[in-house]
Structure formats: structure tokens, C-alpha cells
Coordinates of N, CA, C and O in Angstrom, one line a residue:
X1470 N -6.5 20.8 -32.6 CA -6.4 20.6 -31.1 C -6.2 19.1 -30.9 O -6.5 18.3 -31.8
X1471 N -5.7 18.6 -30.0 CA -5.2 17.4 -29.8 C -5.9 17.2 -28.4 O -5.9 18.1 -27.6
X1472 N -6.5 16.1 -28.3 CA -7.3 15.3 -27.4 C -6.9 13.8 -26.9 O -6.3 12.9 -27.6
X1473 N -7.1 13.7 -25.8 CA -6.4 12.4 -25.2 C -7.6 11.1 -25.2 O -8.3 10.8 -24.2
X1474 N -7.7 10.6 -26.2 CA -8.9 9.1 -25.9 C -8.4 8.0 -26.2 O -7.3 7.7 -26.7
X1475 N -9.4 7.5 -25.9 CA -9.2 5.6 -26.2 C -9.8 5.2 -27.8 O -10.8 5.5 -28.6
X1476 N -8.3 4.2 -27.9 CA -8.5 3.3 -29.0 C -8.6 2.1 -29.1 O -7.6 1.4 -28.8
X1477 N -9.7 1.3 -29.4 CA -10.1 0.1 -29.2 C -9.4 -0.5 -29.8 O -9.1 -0.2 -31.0
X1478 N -8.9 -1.8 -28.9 CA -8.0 -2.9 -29.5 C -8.7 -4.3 -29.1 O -9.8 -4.4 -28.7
X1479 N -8.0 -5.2 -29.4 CA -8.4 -6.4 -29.0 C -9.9 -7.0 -29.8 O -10.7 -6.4 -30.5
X1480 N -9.8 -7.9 -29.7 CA -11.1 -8.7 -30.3 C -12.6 -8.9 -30.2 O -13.0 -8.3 -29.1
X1481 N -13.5 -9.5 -30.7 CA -15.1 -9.5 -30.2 C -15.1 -9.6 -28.8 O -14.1 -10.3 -28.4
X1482 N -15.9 -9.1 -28.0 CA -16.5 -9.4 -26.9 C -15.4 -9.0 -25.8 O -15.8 -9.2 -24.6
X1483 N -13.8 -8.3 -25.8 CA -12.9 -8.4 -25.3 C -11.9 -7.4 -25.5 O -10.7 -7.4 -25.6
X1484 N -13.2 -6.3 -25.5 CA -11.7 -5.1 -25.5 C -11.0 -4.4 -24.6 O -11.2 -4.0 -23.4
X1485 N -10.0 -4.3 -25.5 CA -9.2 -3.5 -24.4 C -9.0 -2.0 -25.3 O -9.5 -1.7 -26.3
X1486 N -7.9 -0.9 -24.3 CA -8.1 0.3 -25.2 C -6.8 0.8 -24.9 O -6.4 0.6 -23.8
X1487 N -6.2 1.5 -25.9 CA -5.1 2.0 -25.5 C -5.4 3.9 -25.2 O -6.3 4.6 -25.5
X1488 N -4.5 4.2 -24.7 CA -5.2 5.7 -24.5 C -3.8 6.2 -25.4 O -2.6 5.8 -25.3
X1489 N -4.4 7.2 -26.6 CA -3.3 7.4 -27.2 C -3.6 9.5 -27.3 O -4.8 9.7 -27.0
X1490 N -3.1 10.3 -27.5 CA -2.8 11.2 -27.7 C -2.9 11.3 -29.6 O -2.2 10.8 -30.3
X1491 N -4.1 12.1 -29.9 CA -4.7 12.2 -31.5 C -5.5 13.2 -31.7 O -6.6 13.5 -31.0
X1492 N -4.9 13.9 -32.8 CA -5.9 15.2 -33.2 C -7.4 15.2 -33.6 O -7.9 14.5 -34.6
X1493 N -8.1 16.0 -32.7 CA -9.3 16.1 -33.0 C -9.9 15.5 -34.4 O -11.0 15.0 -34.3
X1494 N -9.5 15.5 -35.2 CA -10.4 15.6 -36.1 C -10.2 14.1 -37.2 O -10.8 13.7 -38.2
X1495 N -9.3 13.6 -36.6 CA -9.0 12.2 -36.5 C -10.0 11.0 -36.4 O -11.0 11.5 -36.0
X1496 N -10.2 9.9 -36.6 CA -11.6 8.9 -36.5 C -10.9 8.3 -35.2 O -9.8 8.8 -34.9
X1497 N -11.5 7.5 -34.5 CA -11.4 6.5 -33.5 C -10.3 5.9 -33.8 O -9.4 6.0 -33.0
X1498 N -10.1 5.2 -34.8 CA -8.9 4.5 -35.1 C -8.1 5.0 -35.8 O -7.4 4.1 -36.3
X1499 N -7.7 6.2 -36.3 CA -6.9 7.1 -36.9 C -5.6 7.2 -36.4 O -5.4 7.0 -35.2
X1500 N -4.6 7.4 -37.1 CA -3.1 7.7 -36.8 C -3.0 8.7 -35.3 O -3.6 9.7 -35.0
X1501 N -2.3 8.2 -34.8 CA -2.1 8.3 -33.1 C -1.3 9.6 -33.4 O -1.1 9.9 -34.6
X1502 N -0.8 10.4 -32.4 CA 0.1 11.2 -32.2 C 1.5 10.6 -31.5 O 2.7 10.8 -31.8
X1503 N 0.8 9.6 -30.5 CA 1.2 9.0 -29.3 C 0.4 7.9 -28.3 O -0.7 7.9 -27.9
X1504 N 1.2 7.1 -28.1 CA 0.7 6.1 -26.8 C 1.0 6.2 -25.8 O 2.1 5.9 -25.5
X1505 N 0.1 6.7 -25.0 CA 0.4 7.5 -23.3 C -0.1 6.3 -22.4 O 0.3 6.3 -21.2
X1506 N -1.0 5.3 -22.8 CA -1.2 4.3 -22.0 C -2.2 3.4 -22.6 O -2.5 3.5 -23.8
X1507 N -3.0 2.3 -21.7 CA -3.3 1.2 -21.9 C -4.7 1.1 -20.8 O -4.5 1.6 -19.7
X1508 N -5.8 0.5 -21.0 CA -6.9 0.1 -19.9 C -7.3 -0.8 -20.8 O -7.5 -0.8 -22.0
X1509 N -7.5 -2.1 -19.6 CA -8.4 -2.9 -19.5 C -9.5 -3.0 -19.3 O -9.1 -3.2 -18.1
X1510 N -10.9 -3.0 -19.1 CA -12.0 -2.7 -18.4 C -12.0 -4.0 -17.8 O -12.2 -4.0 -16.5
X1511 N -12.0 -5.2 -18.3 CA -12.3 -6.5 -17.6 C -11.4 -6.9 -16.8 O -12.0 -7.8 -16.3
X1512 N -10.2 -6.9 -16.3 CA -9.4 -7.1 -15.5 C -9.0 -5.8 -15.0 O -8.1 -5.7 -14.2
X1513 N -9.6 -4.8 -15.4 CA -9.3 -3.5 -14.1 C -7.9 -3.2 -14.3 O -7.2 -3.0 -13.3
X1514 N -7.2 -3.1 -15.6 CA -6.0 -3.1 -15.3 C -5.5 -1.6 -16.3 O -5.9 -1.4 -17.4
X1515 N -4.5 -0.7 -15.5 CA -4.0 0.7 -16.4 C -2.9 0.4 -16.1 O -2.6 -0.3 -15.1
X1516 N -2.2 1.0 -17.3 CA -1.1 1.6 -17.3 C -0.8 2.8 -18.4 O -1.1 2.9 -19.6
X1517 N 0.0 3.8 -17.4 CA -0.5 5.1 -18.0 C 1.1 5.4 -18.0 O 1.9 5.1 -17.1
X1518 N 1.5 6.0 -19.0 CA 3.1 6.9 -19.3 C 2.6 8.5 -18.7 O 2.0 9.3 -19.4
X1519 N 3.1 8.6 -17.0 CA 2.8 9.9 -16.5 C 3.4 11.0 -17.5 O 2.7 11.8 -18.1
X1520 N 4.9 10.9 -17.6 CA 5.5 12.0 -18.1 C 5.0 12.1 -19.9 O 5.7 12.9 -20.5
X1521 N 4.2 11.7 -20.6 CA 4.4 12.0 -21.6 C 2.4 12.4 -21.2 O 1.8 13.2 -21.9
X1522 N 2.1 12.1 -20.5 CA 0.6 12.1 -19.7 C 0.9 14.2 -19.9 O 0.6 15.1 -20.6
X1523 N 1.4 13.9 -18.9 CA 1.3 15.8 -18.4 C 1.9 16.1 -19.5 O 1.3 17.1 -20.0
X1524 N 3.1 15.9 -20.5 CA 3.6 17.0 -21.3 C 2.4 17.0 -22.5 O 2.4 18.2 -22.6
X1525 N 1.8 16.7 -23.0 CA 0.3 16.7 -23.7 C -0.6 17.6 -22.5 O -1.0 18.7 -22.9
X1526 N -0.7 17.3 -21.6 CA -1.7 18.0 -20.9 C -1.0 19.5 -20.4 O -1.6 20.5 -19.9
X1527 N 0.3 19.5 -20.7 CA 0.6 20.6 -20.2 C 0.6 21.7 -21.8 O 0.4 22.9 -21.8
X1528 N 0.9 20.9 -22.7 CA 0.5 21.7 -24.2 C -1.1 22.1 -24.3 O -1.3 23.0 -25.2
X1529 N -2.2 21.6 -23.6 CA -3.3 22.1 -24.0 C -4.0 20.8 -24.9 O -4.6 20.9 -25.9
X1530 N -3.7 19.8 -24.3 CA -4.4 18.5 -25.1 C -5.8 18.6 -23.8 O -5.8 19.4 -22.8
X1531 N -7.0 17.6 -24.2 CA -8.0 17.6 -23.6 C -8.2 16.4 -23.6 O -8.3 15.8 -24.6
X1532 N -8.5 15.6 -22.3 CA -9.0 14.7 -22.2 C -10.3 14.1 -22.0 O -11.0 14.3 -21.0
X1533 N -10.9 13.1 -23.2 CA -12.2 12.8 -23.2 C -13.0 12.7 -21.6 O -12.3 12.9 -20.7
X1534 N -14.2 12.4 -21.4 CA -14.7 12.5 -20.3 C -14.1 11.1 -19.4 O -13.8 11.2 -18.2
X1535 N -14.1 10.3 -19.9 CA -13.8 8.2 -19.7 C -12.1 8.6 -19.7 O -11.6 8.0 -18.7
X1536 N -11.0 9.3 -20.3 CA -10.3 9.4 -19.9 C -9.7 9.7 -18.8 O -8.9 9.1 -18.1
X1537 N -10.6 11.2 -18.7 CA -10.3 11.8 -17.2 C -11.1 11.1 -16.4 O -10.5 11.9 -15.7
X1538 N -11.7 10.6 -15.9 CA -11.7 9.4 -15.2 C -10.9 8.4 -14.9 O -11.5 7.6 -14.2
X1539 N -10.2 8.2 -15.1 CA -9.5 7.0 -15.5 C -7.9 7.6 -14.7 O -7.3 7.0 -13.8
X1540 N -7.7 9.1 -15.4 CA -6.7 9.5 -14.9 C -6.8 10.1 -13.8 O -5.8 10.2 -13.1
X1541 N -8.3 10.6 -13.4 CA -8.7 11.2 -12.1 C -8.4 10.0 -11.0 O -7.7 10.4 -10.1
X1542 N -9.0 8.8 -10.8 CA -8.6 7.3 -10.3 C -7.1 7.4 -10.1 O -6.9 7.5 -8.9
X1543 N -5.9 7.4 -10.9 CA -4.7 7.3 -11.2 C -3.7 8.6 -10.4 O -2.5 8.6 -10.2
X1544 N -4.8 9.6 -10.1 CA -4.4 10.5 -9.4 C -3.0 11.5 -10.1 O -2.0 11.9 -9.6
X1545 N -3.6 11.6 -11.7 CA -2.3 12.5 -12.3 C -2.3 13.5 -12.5 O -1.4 14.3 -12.7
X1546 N -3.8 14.0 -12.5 CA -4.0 15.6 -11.9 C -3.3 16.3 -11.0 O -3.1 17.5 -11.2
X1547 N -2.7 15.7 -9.8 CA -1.9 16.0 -8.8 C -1.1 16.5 -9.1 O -0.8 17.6 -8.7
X1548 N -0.3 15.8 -10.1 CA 1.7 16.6 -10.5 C 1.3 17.1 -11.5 O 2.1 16.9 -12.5
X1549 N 0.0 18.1 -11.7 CA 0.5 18.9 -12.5 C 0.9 20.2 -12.1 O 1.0 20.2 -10.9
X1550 N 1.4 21.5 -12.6 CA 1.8 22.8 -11.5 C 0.6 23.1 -11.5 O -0.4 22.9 -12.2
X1551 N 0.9 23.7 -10.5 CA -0.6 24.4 -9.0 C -1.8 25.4 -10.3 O -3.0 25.5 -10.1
X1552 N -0.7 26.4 -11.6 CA -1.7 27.2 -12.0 C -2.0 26.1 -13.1 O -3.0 26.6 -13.6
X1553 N -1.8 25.2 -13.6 CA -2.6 24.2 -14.8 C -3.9 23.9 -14.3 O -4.3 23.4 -13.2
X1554 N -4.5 24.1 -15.3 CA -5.9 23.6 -14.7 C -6.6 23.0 -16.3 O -6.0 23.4 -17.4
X1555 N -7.6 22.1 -16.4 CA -8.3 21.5 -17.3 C -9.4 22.4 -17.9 O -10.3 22.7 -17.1
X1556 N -9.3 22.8 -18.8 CA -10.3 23.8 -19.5 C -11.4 22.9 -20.2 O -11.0 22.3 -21.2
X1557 N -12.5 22.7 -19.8 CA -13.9 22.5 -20.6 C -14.6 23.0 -21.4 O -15.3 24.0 -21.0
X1558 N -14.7 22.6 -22.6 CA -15.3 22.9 -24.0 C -16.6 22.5 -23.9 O -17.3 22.6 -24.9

């Protein structure tokens, strides 16, 4: 199964995270599938790749809880089609 979280980048006291697209069963810092986007926490700053966003979420990828957040804020739930819905495990 493939899950959408954050990968910690950047240095002591200063991270940032990239949000990447990686199989469950993968560590935190394990080989990505994909880089769907970027958050800063200290400057408040995203950027998120919508279309490669939904085609993961439209295959049945899952987004950690901090993710969907993030993307819930960003409002990309919206363009997905009307019957997709997020399935909770």
C-alpha cells in the first residue's frame, strides 16, 4: 500500500519536509516513490504538485494524518470526482 507522508529534510533545529508518495512498509527516510510536494513549518510555506497529488490519491494511496491536514488547508480534496472518498484504516 502506498501512503502519502513527510520526509524530513534540512538540518538541526530547522526542518523542513518534503511530502513524498512511499510504500508503507518503507522507514521515514526510505526510497520515495515520488515528490508530490514540500512544507515548511517555520515560514508557513507549501507547495504541493496537485496533479500527481490526486493521481496517488485516486490509485488508493493514504494520507498520513499531518498530511491530510495540510492538504485539507490547500483545499485538494475538492478536485477530486464527487464518488472518491478517503478510506480510514
Amino acid at each position: 500500500m502506498v501512503k502519502l507522508r513527510l520526509k524530513r529534510c534540512g538540518r538541526k533545529q530547522r526542518a523542513v519536509y518534503r511530502i513524498v508518495a512511499i510504500d508503507v512498509r518503507c522507514r521515514r527516510e526510505g526510497r520515495d516513490l515520488r515528490k508530490v510536494g514540500f512544507y515548511d513549518p517555520l515560514k508557513n510555506q507549501t507547495y504541493l504538485n496537485v496533479p500527481a497529488i490526486l493521481y496517488f490519491l485516486e490509485k488508493g494511496a493514504q494520507p498520513t494524518e499531518t498530511v491530510e491536514a495540510i492538504l485539507r488547508k490547500a483545499e485538494v480534496f475538492k478536485e477530486l470526482r464527487p464518488n472518491q472518498t478517503l478510506l480510514r484504516k
